[in-house]
Amino acid sequence: MKDPAHNPGHEAPHMTTSDPSMPAQQPHDPDQVEMILSHLTDLPTLSPIAVRVIQMSSDPEADLKEIAKLIEGDPALSARVLRLCQTADRAARTKITTIERAVVRLGIEQVRAAMLAVEIYGLLTDSSGSADDEASFDRTGFWRHSLAVACAAELIAERHQGVLDGVHAQEAFLCGLLHDLGKLALDRVLPRSFARCVELCRAHRIDITDVERRVLGIDHHTAGKRLAEHWGLPHALQDVIWLHNQPASSLPDVPHRQLIGVVTIAHAIVRSLHIGWNGSLPSTTPIVDLARDHGLNPDRCAGLDTELFERLTTRAAHLGIEGEKDQELLLSSIAEANRQLGRLNAELSSRASEAASRRKVLDAIEGFHAAGIVRTSLASAFLDVAKSASSFLGGSYFIMLWQARPGADWIVHRFDSAARPVESRSIGRPPTGQDLAAIAHAASAGFDAIDVVRWLGERLNDASVPQTCRFTSLLDGQGPAAVLLHEREAGAGVLALPGARALIGSWASVLAAAAQHDGARRLGEQLADANRRLAQAQSALVEARSMARLGELASGAAHEMNNPLTVISGNAQLLATRLADHENVERARGISQAAAHLSDLITSLHLFADPPKPQPARTDVRRMMLDSIEEAKERAALSASLRAHNNRNPPDVRTVIGDGLATAFIDRRQIGGAVTELLVNALEARPKTGIELRAFVSPGDGRLMFTVTDDGVGMSERALRHACDPFFSEKPAGRQAGLGLARARRLVDLHGGELRVQSTLGQGTTVTIALPEWKYEPGKVSKAA
């Protein structure tokens, strides 16, 4: 494989940092990452003798004599096994000089550990780079660190003997020795790119794991895990390589949590002592707290320094790491070692893990249904599914994608690691125009959906959307479609179990029921809204017909009646000037006033038939209000009943104008006339304390508002329903014609405004005029008013 660090067409992307010497991060090509991982299978294998010894030692019926003969066939291996035997059995009085006795003395587990240690030592000491070169991978320093972690893990396991279930000292040593195997894999497959990672790590004091992810697209945890899986290494070793140095709270429920904790604490101890080099930053958590978090005894993890240095020196000398630097680097030193922990233990662990996963599925289904919550909306259903998924799958990122029907926009509901809602909004459709169900089907069939994930991250403006996501289809029929998007590693094992489909089916059924409920509710709301609009249309139609008939009547009346009324009014006024009797003079004046009143009524009716077009102009709002008050008082004074009431308690009209409201671009005559009509009605309502005329700008929608409020007799429900109907009035004989509010609404309608009446019998009335267009705009015809 060609190293991307030296391939002009495939430069390895780098991390983003504020340091100008650091290159900017670029999206990684998933195919290139998979190619890197696939080339791990091209690495060399174990030596034939080592493979045969490990295979035979994994067999409970293995013949120790045959194993000894195989080891004797490799002089270097024989010498190291004898050294290890003498180191492990210092108290023996008889010196062990034969391989057969050494195998019996050490035991099968330690023989296998010795075999792997010898092979890994050969890999580490074959170096094409120099440890003195700051930009190269210091293999000698790395070996010292790995061996130190192995010795520390062995000491911790020995001190916890009988306390930790299934954790043996030899097993802890082996896992500590190989915990950073992925770095060797990356150095062998991509030597120049990995050297770049080492250089950036040293130059900027950044943890090498973060550098690897950004420069290469993967880290040594993933590379080591993939290599261990390919070679079939024991699950315990795979989990340690993958999960060491993770916080205890974030570890998945695997059978080897304590072993992972032992190696993690050993690594922290070695880093605190600065033994060797491995590119990781020192742990910020004290060793005592780290041990407690992983369920170990802090006292038994303390005070290892002296014994650790002694054991490290002895082990290094026995392995001969100072004098064998010319050995060939063989990275694949641990092939076919999957039986290292024993077939029986592996089988029991596998069954226990499967049973725990099935129990987890059943518990999740029971918890999801046991709540007994009546989910009546999609929002609550999404939240409940997200909570269940968070508990069942783990992980820190959840997105619910929803498409109400094929061709509709996608709706995204995003949740955090605690299943708390982050946002919900429409994001349109992907550039390909595909429906959500089709993409979910393609992803479940193994097709890459990385383009959709990238588009989703762009639409959400969120770079933290995982590039390796899993699409779990919940609803994918002809109706609505729903997909749960989460991290690929989260729940990958349990989702493959048959029982997991039952949980997914539970989620889907709840979403489908909520969708149907929401659809029924929306349909009911739409029907109710349609009924309201139909009733309004019918009312408007009836009113329009009434107004049309009234207009025809007013047009004819204006022509046929105005001329006779003018004659009657003129003659009555002339007669009043010639009569000497006071009583007859008053009667003549009454005739004239009645004729004038009837003429005004005809003029008002003509307004409905042929309304004038508004002529807006800059209008002094305060002056218009004062003029309307004066005109209203003059008109109201003509009412005999009102004069009698005002003689006892003359009403006061107070004006209130909002801040900054000086002028308005309106038809002063028409809007002022409408305000006058409202004031006349308020004066006739016999207010107890007075009337308030207010002008202000609505803070909600910016409309110009005029309100007239009185605390008079108020209106009954019937009067309130017909308040704006022409000629309607509940006042006794001698009342006005009942055209005041009808005339005011007509004038307001001409300006595109709205007139609202609020009234309570015995408490008073408030009438509001709302004008949407009242501000001056350049280009409008204007004159001072």
PDB file of C-alpha atoms in Angstrom, residues 12 32 45 48 139 217 247 261 294 301-302 337 361 369 445 455-456 493 504 514 565 579 612 637 664 719 723 747:
ATOM      1  CA  ALA A  12      -3.502  12.561   4.468  1.00  0.00           C
ATOM      2  CA  GLN A  32      -9.079   5.050   2.162  1.00  0.00           C
ATOM      3  CA  THR A  45       2.801 -14.077  10.577  1.00  0.00           C
ATOM      4  CA  PRO A  48       6.251 -21.685  12.505  1.00  0.00           C
ATOM      5  CA  ARG A 139      10.611   1.746  19.032  1.00  0.00           C
ATOM      6  CA  GLY A 217      -8.742   8.932   9.845  1.00  0.00           C
ATOM      7  CA  PRO A 247     -13.092   6.301  31.669  1.00  0.00           C
ATOM      8  CA  GLY A 261      -9.118  -1.420  34.368  1.00  0.00           C
ATOM      9  CA  HIS A 294     -12.402   0.734  38.099  1.00  0.00           C
ATOM     10  CA  CYS A 301      -2.238  -0.094  43.451  1.00  0.00           C
ATOM     11  CA  ALA A 302       0.066   2.297  45.335  1.00  0.00           C
ATOM     12  CA  ALA A 337      -3.227 -17.074  19.292  1.00  0.00           C
ATOM     13  CA  VAL A 361     -33.143  -6.342  24.972  1.00  0.00           C
ATOM     14  CA  HIS A 369     -43.886  -0.474  27.714  1.00  0.00           C
ATOM     15  CA  ALA A 445     -28.353  -3.424   2.890  1.00  0.00           C
ATOM     16  CA  TRP A 455     -25.370  16.669   3.915  1.00  0.00           C
ATOM     17  CA  LEU A 456     -27.116  16.269   7.264  1.00  0.00           C
ATOM     18  CA  GLY A 493     -23.908  -6.163  18.909  1.00  0.00           C
ATOM     19  CA  ILE A 504     -37.455  -1.776  17.170  1.00  0.00           C
ATOM     20  CA  ALA A 514     -48.731   8.725  17.263  1.00  0.00           C
ATOM     21  CA  LEU A 565     -86.422  67.329   2.072  1.00  0.00           C
ATOM     22  CA  LEU A 579     -93.919  83.383  13.302  1.00  0.00           C
ATOM     23  CA  PRO A 612     -65.533  57.164  -1.237  1.00  0.00           C
ATOM     24  CA  ALA A 637     -75.911  67.252  22.628  1.00  0.00           C
ATOM     25  CA  ALA A 664     -49.966  59.048  10.633  1.00  0.00           C
ATOM     26  CA  ALA A 719     -76.551  43.657  21.055  1.00  0.00           C
ATOM     27  CA  ALA A 723     -73.500  45.815  17.089  1.00  0.00           C
ATOM     28  CA  LEU A 747     -64.873  53.521   6.955  1.00  0.00           C
TER      29      LEU A 747
END
